[in-house]
């Protein structure tokens, strides 16, 4: 007999096919409209009963992940514990007794502080793993609510696929699109960007007069005096409905890109190289500094990945496809 004590969950990275950022809100967040897209670069998260809560991180960029209470996966465990104690939890007969604590082990392949929501992915995986460990008390809608309390991108990592995000990104609607598989190349940068710093840089660029921006070549997407409320790009949505990668490539957009470029100017060269090498579209992933390129096929993606790594414009590359599902439990090996 196999005794299973832990639950393993696999969770994807995300990119944003559109990221339209509005003005800062009273709570410091920015209202946004985004089209999230989950891609096949996965972290694996294991939750096991333990004497007290703790986390171990291994793999890509592990040293940069906090292992104290700031860790997003541990914050997700705390949010779930609070939610299962509340009225949202179903008192299922099968529910097991909560362990005193949970140890979370994160095997990272999604680079840290790269614009791919790796920390949010780990938080979503911890929610799914602990919910299973504790008897599956929360339904998906209640898990999504708990996720939204942990971070703006956590709910999407639960859902996966391609989805429109509103609010600060946590209000999700799955995108209606045919089952097209898109082939992407991710170019990982030699460096990191902090998401709050990139949003702050965008606010500064938008506040600066056009004269201050002249000569820096920064394309600031919204007109002065203040940014408009963001709207969904109907061109991108019809491109996604058509399943035509060429149209999708031309419709990619990211309001955070000028801010990321202002903080990490070398990314201009990376984006230009990918386009010269035949990408159908290129943009900075979320708050960066990873750059994303859309290829016409799996073969073109391989060519592009090989050429990009030879061009010396990034630290390393990965080929991924999307969309893929959100956080899923990996069945134990019998
Ligand atoms: O929600 P999350 O913790 O992932 O956000 C990280 C930071 O990114 C926030 O503290 C905020 O500075 C910025 N942010 C924002 N507006 C959003 C999402 C994130 O300003 N919609």
CSV table of C-alpha atoms and ligand atoms in Angstrom, one decimal:
chain,number,residue,atom,x,y,z
A,1,UNK,CA,0.0,0.0,0.0
A,2,UNK,CA,1.3,3.5,-0.8
A,3,UNK,CA,0.8,6.1,1.9
A,4,UNK,CA,0.5,9.5,0.3
A,5,UNK,CA,1.3,12.3,2.8
A,6,UNK,CA,1.8,15.2,0.4
A,7,UNK,CA,0.0,16.8,-2.5
A,8,UNK,CA,1.9,17.9,-5.6
A,9,UNK,CA,0.6,20.7,-7.9
A,10,UNK,CA,2.0,21.8,-11.2
A,11,UNK,CA,1.3,25.5,-12.1
A,12,UNK,CA,2.1,27.6,-15.2
A,13,UNK,CA,3.8,30.9,-15.9
A,14,UNK,CA,1.7,33.6,-17.5
A,15,UNK,CA,2.2,36.3,-20.1
A,16,UNK,CA,-0.1,39.2,-21.0
A,17,UNK,CA,-1.2,39.5,-24.6
A,18,UNK,CA,-2.6,42.9,-23.7
A,19,UNK,CA,-1.8,44.9,-20.5
A,20,UNK,CA,-3.7,48.2,-20.5
A,21,UNK,CA,-2.9,50.2,-17.3
A,22,UNK,CA,-5.2,52.9,-16.0
A,23,UNK,CA,-4.5,55.5,-13.3
A,24,UNK,CA,-3.4,54.6,-9.8
A,25,UNK,CA,-6.3,53.9,-7.4
A,26,UNK,CA,-6.7,55.1,-3.9
A,27,UNK,CA,-5.3,51.8,-2.6
A,28,UNK,CA,-2.1,52.3,-4.7
A,29,UNK,CA,-3.0,49.6,-7.2
A,30,UNK,CA,-3.7,50.5,-10.9
A,31,UNK,CA,-7.0,49.6,-12.5
A,32,UNK,CA,-6.2,47.5,-15.6
A,33,UNK,CA,-7.6,45.5,-18.4
A,34,UNK,CA,-5.4,42.6,-19.4
A,35,UNK,CA,-5.5,39.4,-21.5
A,36,UNK,CA,-3.7,36.7,-19.5
A,37,UNK,CA,-2.3,33.7,-21.3
A,38,UNK,CA,-0.9,30.7,-19.4
A,39,UNK,CA,2.2,29.1,-21.0
A,40,UNK,CA,4.0,25.8,-20.6
A,41,UNK,CA,6.7,26.8,-18.2
A,42,UNK,CA,5.8,25.2,-14.9
A,43,UNK,CA,6.8,25.3,-11.2
A,44,UNK,CA,6.0,22.3,-9.0
A,45,UNK,CA,4.7,22.8,-5.5
A,46,UNK,CA,4.3,20.1,-2.8
A,47,UNK,CA,2.3,20.6,0.4
A,48,UNK,CA,2.9,18.2,3.3
A,49,UNK,CA,1.6,18.2,6.9
A,50,UNK,CA,4.2,19.6,9.3
A,51,UNK,CA,4.6,20.8,12.9
A,52,UNK,CA,4.4,24.4,11.7
A,53,UNK,CA,4.3,26.3,8.4
A,54,UNK,CA,7.5,26.6,6.4
A,55,UNK,CA,8.8,26.7,2.9
A,56,UNK,CA,11.8,25.3,1.0
A,57,UNK,CA,12.6,26.7,-2.5
A,58,UNK,CA,14.9,25.0,-5.1
A,59,UNK,CA,15.7,25.6,-8.7
A,60,UNK,CA,15.8,28.6,-11.0
A,61,UNK,CA,16.4,31.8,-8.9
A,62,UNK,CA,15.6,30.1,-5.6
A,63,UNK,CA,18.0,32.3,-3.6
A,64,UNK,CA,15.9,35.4,-4.5
A,65,UNK,CA,12.6,33.9,-3.1
A,66,UNK,CA,11.8,35.0,0.5
A,67,UNK,CA,11.3,32.0,2.9
A,68,UNK,CA,9.7,33.9,5.8
A,69,UNK,CA,6.1,35.1,6.2
A,70,UNK,CA,6.5,37.3,3.1
A,71,UNK,CA,6.6,34.2,0.9
A,72,UNK,CA,3.5,34.3,-1.3
A,73,UNK,CA,2.9,30.6,-1.0
A,74,UNK,CA,2.9,30.8,2.8
A,75,UNK,CA,0.6,33.8,2.6
A,76,UNK,CA,-1.7,31.7,0.4
A,77,UNK,CA,-1.7,28.9,3.1
A,78,UNK,CA,-2.7,31.5,5.7
A,79,UNK,CA,-5.5,32.9,3.5
A,80,UNK,CA,-6.8,29.4,2.9
A,81,UNK,CA,-6.7,28.5,6.6
A,82,UNK,CA,-8.8,31.6,7.3
A,83,UNK,CA,-11.2,30.8,4.5
A,84,UNK,CA,-11.8,27.2,5.6
A,85,UNK,CA,-12.6,28.4,9.0
A,86,UNK,CA,-15.3,30.7,7.6
A,87,UNK,CA,-18.8,30.1,6.3
A,88,UNK,CA,-17.6,29.5,2.7
A,89,UNK,CA,-16.2,26.1,3.7
A,90,UNK,CA,-18.4,23.1,3.1
A,91,UNK,CA,-18.4,20.8,6.1
A,92,UNK,CA,-17.8,17.6,4.0
A,93,UNK,CA,-17.9,14.4,5.8
A,94,UNK,CA,-14.7,13.5,4.1
A,95,UNK,CA,-12.8,16.5,5.3
A,96,UNK,CA,-9.7,15.5,7.2
A,97,UNK,CA,-8.5,17.2,10.3
A,98,UNK,CA,-6.3,20.2,9.5
A,99,UNK,CA,-2.6,19.6,10.3
A,100,UNK,CA,-1.0,22.0,12.7
A,101,UNK,CA,1.1,23.3,9.9
A,102,UNK,CA,2.1,22.7,6.3
A,103,UNK,CA,5.5,22.5,4.7
A,104,UNK,CA,5.6,23.8,1.1
A,105,UNK,CA,8.4,22.7,-1.2
A,106,UNK,CA,8.7,24.8,-4.4
A,107,UNK,CA,10.7,23.5,-7.4
A,108,UNK,CA,11.1,26.6,-9.5
A,109,UNK,CA,11.5,26.7,-13.3
A,110,UNK,CA,9.7,30.0,-13.7
A,111,UNK,CA,12.4,32.7,-13.2
A,112,UNK,CA,11.9,35.1,-10.2
A,113,UNK,CA,11.1,38.8,-10.7
A,114,UNK,CA,10.8,38.2,-14.5
A,115,UNK,CA,7.3,39.4,-15.3
A,116,UNK,CA,5.9,35.9,-15.5
A,117,UNK,CA,4.0,35.8,-12.2
A,118,UNK,CA,6.1,32.9,-10.8
A,119,UNK,CA,5.4,33.9,-7.2
A,120,UNK,CA,1.7,34.2,-7.9
A,121,UNK,CA,1.8,30.8,-9.6
A,122,UNK,CA,3.4,29.3,-6.5
A,123,UNK,CA,0.7,30.9,-4.3
A,124,UNK,CA,-2.1,29.4,-6.5
A,125,UNK,CA,-0.4,26.0,-6.4
A,126,UNK,CA,-0.2,26.2,-2.6
A,127,UNK,CA,-3.9,27.0,-2.4
A,128,UNK,CA,-4.9,24.0,-4.6
A,129,UNK,CA,-2.4,21.7,-2.8
A,130,UNK,CA,-3.5,22.7,0.8
A,131,UNK,CA,-7.2,22.6,-0.2
A,132,UNK,CA,-6.7,19.0,-1.3
A,133,UNK,CA,-4.6,18.2,1.8
A,134,UNK,CA,-7.4,19.6,4.1
A,135,UNK,CA,-10.2,17.6,2.4
A,136,UNK,CA,-11.2,19.8,-0.5
A,137,UNK,CA,-13.4,22.1,1.5
A,138,UNK,CA,-13.4,25.2,-0.8
A,139,UNK,CA,-15.1,25.2,-4.1
A,140,UNK,CA,-13.3,26.8,-7.1
A,141,UNK,CA,-15.2,30.2,-6.7
A,142,UNK,CA,-14.1,30.4,-3.1
A,143,UNK,CA,-10.6,29.4,-4.0
A,144,UNK,CA,-10.6,32.3,-6.6
A,145,UNK,CA,-11.7,34.7,-3.8
A,146,UNK,CA,-8.9,33.6,-1.5
A,147,UNK,CA,-6.5,33.9,-4.4
A,148,UNK,CA,-7.5,37.5,-5.1
A,149,UNK,CA,-6.7,38.4,-1.5
A,150,UNK,CA,-3.1,37.0,-1.9
A,151,UNK,CA,-2.1,38.9,-5.1
A,152,UNK,CA,-3.4,40.4,-8.4
A,153,UNK,CA,-2.2,37.5,-10.6
A,154,UNK,CA,-3.0,34.5,-8.3
A,155,UNK,CA,-6.5,33.9,-9.4
A,156,UNK,CA,-5.4,33.6,-13.0
A,157,UNK,CA,-2.8,31.0,-12.1
A,158,UNK,CA,-5.7,28.9,-10.7
A,159,UNK,CA,-7.7,29.3,-13.9
A,160,UNK,CA,-5.1,29.2,-16.7
A,161,UNK,CA,-6.0,29.2,-20.4
A,162,UNK,CA,-6.5,32.7,-21.9
A,163,UNK,CA,-8.7,35.1,-19.8
A,164,UNK,CA,-9.5,38.8,-19.6
A,165,UNK,CA,-8.5,40.3,-16.2
A,166,UNK,CA,-10.0,43.5,-14.8
A,167,UNK,CA,-9.9,45.4,-11.6
A,168,UNK,CA,-6.3,45.0,-10.5
A,169,UNK,CA,-6.2,41.8,-12.6
A,170,UNK,CA,-8.2,39.5,-10.3
A,171,UNK,CA,-11.6,39.7,-11.9
A,172,UNK,CA,-11.5,37.1,-14.6
A,173,UNK,CA,-13.5,36.1,-17.6
A,174,UNK,CA,-12.3,33.2,-19.8
A,175,UNK,CA,-11.7,34.4,-23.4
A,176,UNK,CA,-13.8,32.8,-26.0
A,177,UNK,CA,-11.4,31.5,-28.6
A,178,UNK,CA,-10.8,28.3,-30.7
A,179,UNK,CA,-8.3,25.7,-29.4
A,180,UNK,CA,-5.4,27.3,-31.2
A,181,UNK,CA,-1.9,26.4,-29.9
A,182,UNK,CA,0.5,29.3,-30.0
A,183,UNK,CA,4.3,28.9,-30.1
A,184,UNK,CA,6.3,31.4,-28.0
A,185,UNK,CA,9.9,32.0,-27.3
A,186,UNK,CA,10.8,33.6,-23.9
A,187,UNK,CA,14.1,35.5,-23.7
A,188,UNK,CA,15.2,35.7,-20.1
A,189,UNK,CA,17.2,38.8,-19.1
A,190,UNK,CA,20.4,39.0,-17.2
A,191,UNK,CA,18.7,41.0,-14.4
A,192,UNK,CA,15.4,41.6,-12.6
A,193,UNK,CA,12.7,44.2,-12.4
A,194,UNK,CA,10.5,44.9,-9.4
A,195,UNK,CA,6.8,45.1,-10.3
A,196,UNK,CA,6.0,48.1,-7.9
A,197,UNK,CA,9.0,49.9,-9.3
A,198,UNK,CA,7.8,49.4,-12.9
A,199,UNK,CA,4.3,50.7,-12.1
A,200,UNK,CA,5.9,53.7,-10.3
A,201,UNK,CA,8.1,54.4,-13.4
A,202,UNK,CA,5.0,54.3,-15.6
A,203,UNK,CA,3.3,56.9,-13.3
A,204,UNK,CA,6.4,59.1,-13.5
A,205,UNK,CA,6.6,58.8,-17.3
A,206,UNK,CA,2.9,59.8,-17.5
A,207,UNK,CA,3.3,62.7,-15.1
A,208,UNK,CA,6.4,64.0,-16.9
A,209,UNK,CA,5.5,66.5,-19.7
A,210,UNK,CA,6.0,65.4,-23.3
A,211,UNK,CA,9.0,67.8,-23.4
A,212,UNK,CA,10.7,65.8,-20.6
A,213,UNK,CA,10.1,62.6,-22.5
A,214,UNK,CA,11.3,63.9,-25.9
A,215,UNK,CA,14.5,62.4,-27.1
A,216,UNK,CA,14.3,59.4,-24.8
A,217,UNK,CA,12.3,57.6,-27.5
A,218,UNK,CA,9.8,56.4,-24.9
A,219,UNK,CA,6.4,55.7,-26.3
A,220,UNK,CA,4.0,56.6,-23.6
A,221,UNK,CA,0.7,55.0,-24.5
A,222,UNK,CA,-1.8,57.5,-23.0
A,223,UNK,CA,-2.2,61.2,-23.6
A,224,UNK,CA,-1.7,63.9,-20.9
A,225,UNK,CA,-3.0,65.1,-18.5
A,226,UNK,CA,-3.8,61.7,-17.0
A,227,UNK,CA,-4.2,58.2,-18.3
A,228,UNK,CA,-7.7,57.1,-19.5
A,229,UNK,CA,-9.5,54.2,-18.0
A,230,UNK,CA,-8.2,51.2,-19.8
A,231,UNK,CA,-10.3,49.3,-22.3
A,232,UNK,CA,-10.1,45.8,-23.9
A,233,UNK,CA,-8.5,45.7,-27.3
A,234,UNK,CA,-11.2,44.4,-29.6
A,235,UNK,CA,-8.6,43.9,-32.4
A,236,UNK,CA,-6.7,41.4,-30.2
A,237,UNK,CA,-9.9,39.6,-29.2
A,238,UNK,CA,-11.0,39.2,-32.8
A,239,UNK,CA,-7.4,38.0,-33.7
A,240,UNK,CA,-7.7,35.4,-30.9
A,241,UNK,CA,-11.1,34.3,-32.2
A,242,UNK,CA,-9.6,33.9,-35.7
A,243,UNK,CA,-6.8,31.8,-34.4
A,244,UNK,CA,-4.4,33.6,-36.8
A,245,UNK,CA,-1.0,33.9,-35.1
A,246,UNK,CA,0.0,36.7,-37.5
A,247,UNK,CA,-2.9,38.8,-36.4
A,248,UNK,CA,-2.3,38.0,-32.7
A,249,UNK,CA,1.4,38.9,-33.1
A,250,UNK,CA,0.5,42.3,-34.5
A,251,UNK,CA,-2.1,43.0,-31.7
A,252,UNK,CA,0.2,42.3,-28.7
A,253,UNK,CA,0.5,45.4,-26.4
A,254,UNK,CA,1.8,46.3,-23.0
A,255,UNK,CA,1.4,49.7,-21.4
A,256,UNK,CA,4.2,48.8,-18.9
A,257,UNK,CA,6.7,48.3,-21.7
A,258,UNK,CA,7.9,51.9,-21.9
A,259,UNK,CA,8.4,51.9,-18.1
A,260,UNK,CA,10.3,48.5,-18.2
A,261,UNK,CA,12.5,49.8,-21.1
A,262,UNK,CA,13.2,53.0,-19.1
A,263,UNK,CA,14.5,50.9,-16.2
A,264,UNK,CA,16.2,48.2,-18.4
A,265,UNK,CA,17.2,49.9,-21.7
A,266,UNK,CA,19.0,46.7,-23.0
A,267,UNK,CA,15.6,45.1,-23.6
A,268,UNK,CA,15.2,47.3,-26.7
A,269,UNK,CA,17.9,45.3,-28.4
A,270,UNK,CA,16.4,42.0,-27.3
A,271,UNK,CA,12.9,43.0,-28.8
A,272,UNK,CA,14.5,44.3,-32.0
A,273,UNK,CA,16.6,41.2,-32.5
A,274,UNK,CA,13.5,38.9,-32.1
A,275,UNK,CA,11.6,40.9,-34.7
A,276,UNK,CA,14.5,40.9,-37.1
A,277,UNK,CA,14.8,37.2,-36.7
A,278,UNK,CA,11.2,36.7,-37.9
A,279,UNK,CA,9.0,36.8,-34.8
A,280,UNK,CA,5.3,37.7,-35.6
A,281,UNK,CA,5.2,40.0,-32.6
A,282,UNK,CA,7.3,40.9,-29.6
A,283,UNK,CA,6.7,42.5,-26.2
A,284,UNK,CA,7.9,42.7,-22.6
A,285,UNK,CA,6.2,40.1,-20.4
A,286,UNK,CA,4.1,41.9,-17.7
A,287,UNK,CA,6.5,44.2,-15.8
A,288,UNK,CA,9.5,42.5,-17.4
A,289,UNK,CA,12.4,42.0,-17.9
A,290,UNK,CA,11.5,38.7,-19.8
A,291,UNK,CA,10.8,39.4,-23.5
A,292,UNK,CA,8.2,37.3,-25.3
A,293,UNK,CA,8.1,36.5,-29.1
A,294,UNK,CA,5.4,34.8,-31.0
A,295,UNK,CA,6.4,32.3,-33.8
A,296,UNK,CA,4.4,31.0,-36.7
A,297,UNK,CA,5.0,27.3,-35.8
A,298,UNK,CA,6.9,25.0,-33.6
A,299,UNK,CA,9.7,24.8,-36.2
A,300,UNK,CA,9.9,28.6,-36.4
A,301,UNK,CA,10.0,28.9,-32.6
A,302,UNK,CA,12.9,26.5,-32.6
A,303,UNK,CA,14.8,28.5,-35.2
A,304,UNK,CA,14.0,31.7,-33.4
A,305,UNK,CA,15.2,30.3,-30.0
A,306,UNK,CA,18.4,29.0,-31.5
A,307,UNK,CA,19.1,32.4,-33.2
A,308,UNK,CA,18.2,34.4,-30.2
A,309,UNK,CA,20.5,32.5,-27.9
A,310,UNK,CA,23.3,33.0,-30.5
A,311,UNK,CA,22.6,36.7,-30.8
A,312,UNK,CA,23.9,37.5,-27.3
A,313,UNK,CA,20.8,39.6,-26.4
A,314,UNK,CA,19.6,37.6,-23.4
A,315,UNK,CA,20.7,35.3,-20.6
A,316,UNK,CA,18.8,32.2,-22.0
A,317,UNK,CA,15.7,31.3,-23.9
A,318,UNK,CA,12.9,28.8,-23.6
A,319,UNK,CA,10.3,27.6,-26.1
A,320,UNK,CA,6.8,27.3,-24.7
A,321,UNK,CA,3.2,26.9,-25.9
A,322,UNK,CA,0.0,28.4,-24.8
A,323,UNK,CA,-2.7,28.3,-23.6
A,324,UNK,CA,-2.3,25.6,-20.9
A,325,UNK,CA,-4.5,24.9,-17.9
A,326,UNK,CA,-3.9,26.5,-14.5
A,327,UNK,CA,-2.8,24.8,-11.3
A,328,UNK,CA,-3.5,21.1,-11.4
A,329,UNK,CA,-2.8,18.3,-8.9
A,330,UNK,CA,-0.2,15.8,-10.2
A,331,UNK,CA,-1.5,12.3,-9.4
A,332,UNK,CA,0.9,10.3,-7.1
A,333,UNK,CA,3.1,7.7,-8.8
A,334,UNK,CA,1.8,4.3,-7.8
B,1,LIG,O1,-0.9,42.2,-6.4
B,1,LIG,P1,0.6,42.0,-6.4
B,1,LIG,O2,1.1,41.8,-5.0
B,1,LIG,O3,1.1,41.0,-7.3
B,1,LIG,O4,1.2,43.4,-6.9
B,1,LIG,C1,2.5,43.7,-6.8
B,1,LIG,C2,2.6,45.2,-6.9
B,1,LIG,O5,2.4,45.6,-8.3
B,1,LIG,C3,1.7,46.1,-6.1
B,1,LIG,O6,2.1,46.3,-4.8
B,1,LIG,C4,1.6,47.3,-6.9
B,1,LIG,O7,2.7,48.2,-6.6
B,1,LIG,C5,1.7,46.9,-8.3
B,1,LIG,N1,0.4,46.7,-9.0
B,1,LIG,C6,-0.3,47.7,-9.4
B,1,LIG,N2,-1.5,47.6,-10.0
B,1,LIG,C7,-2.0,46.3,-10.3
B,1,LIG,C8,-1.2,45.2,-9.9
B,1,LIG,C9,0.0,45.4,-9.3
B,1,LIG,O8,0.0,48.9,-9.1
B,1,LIG,N3,-3.2,46.2,-10.9
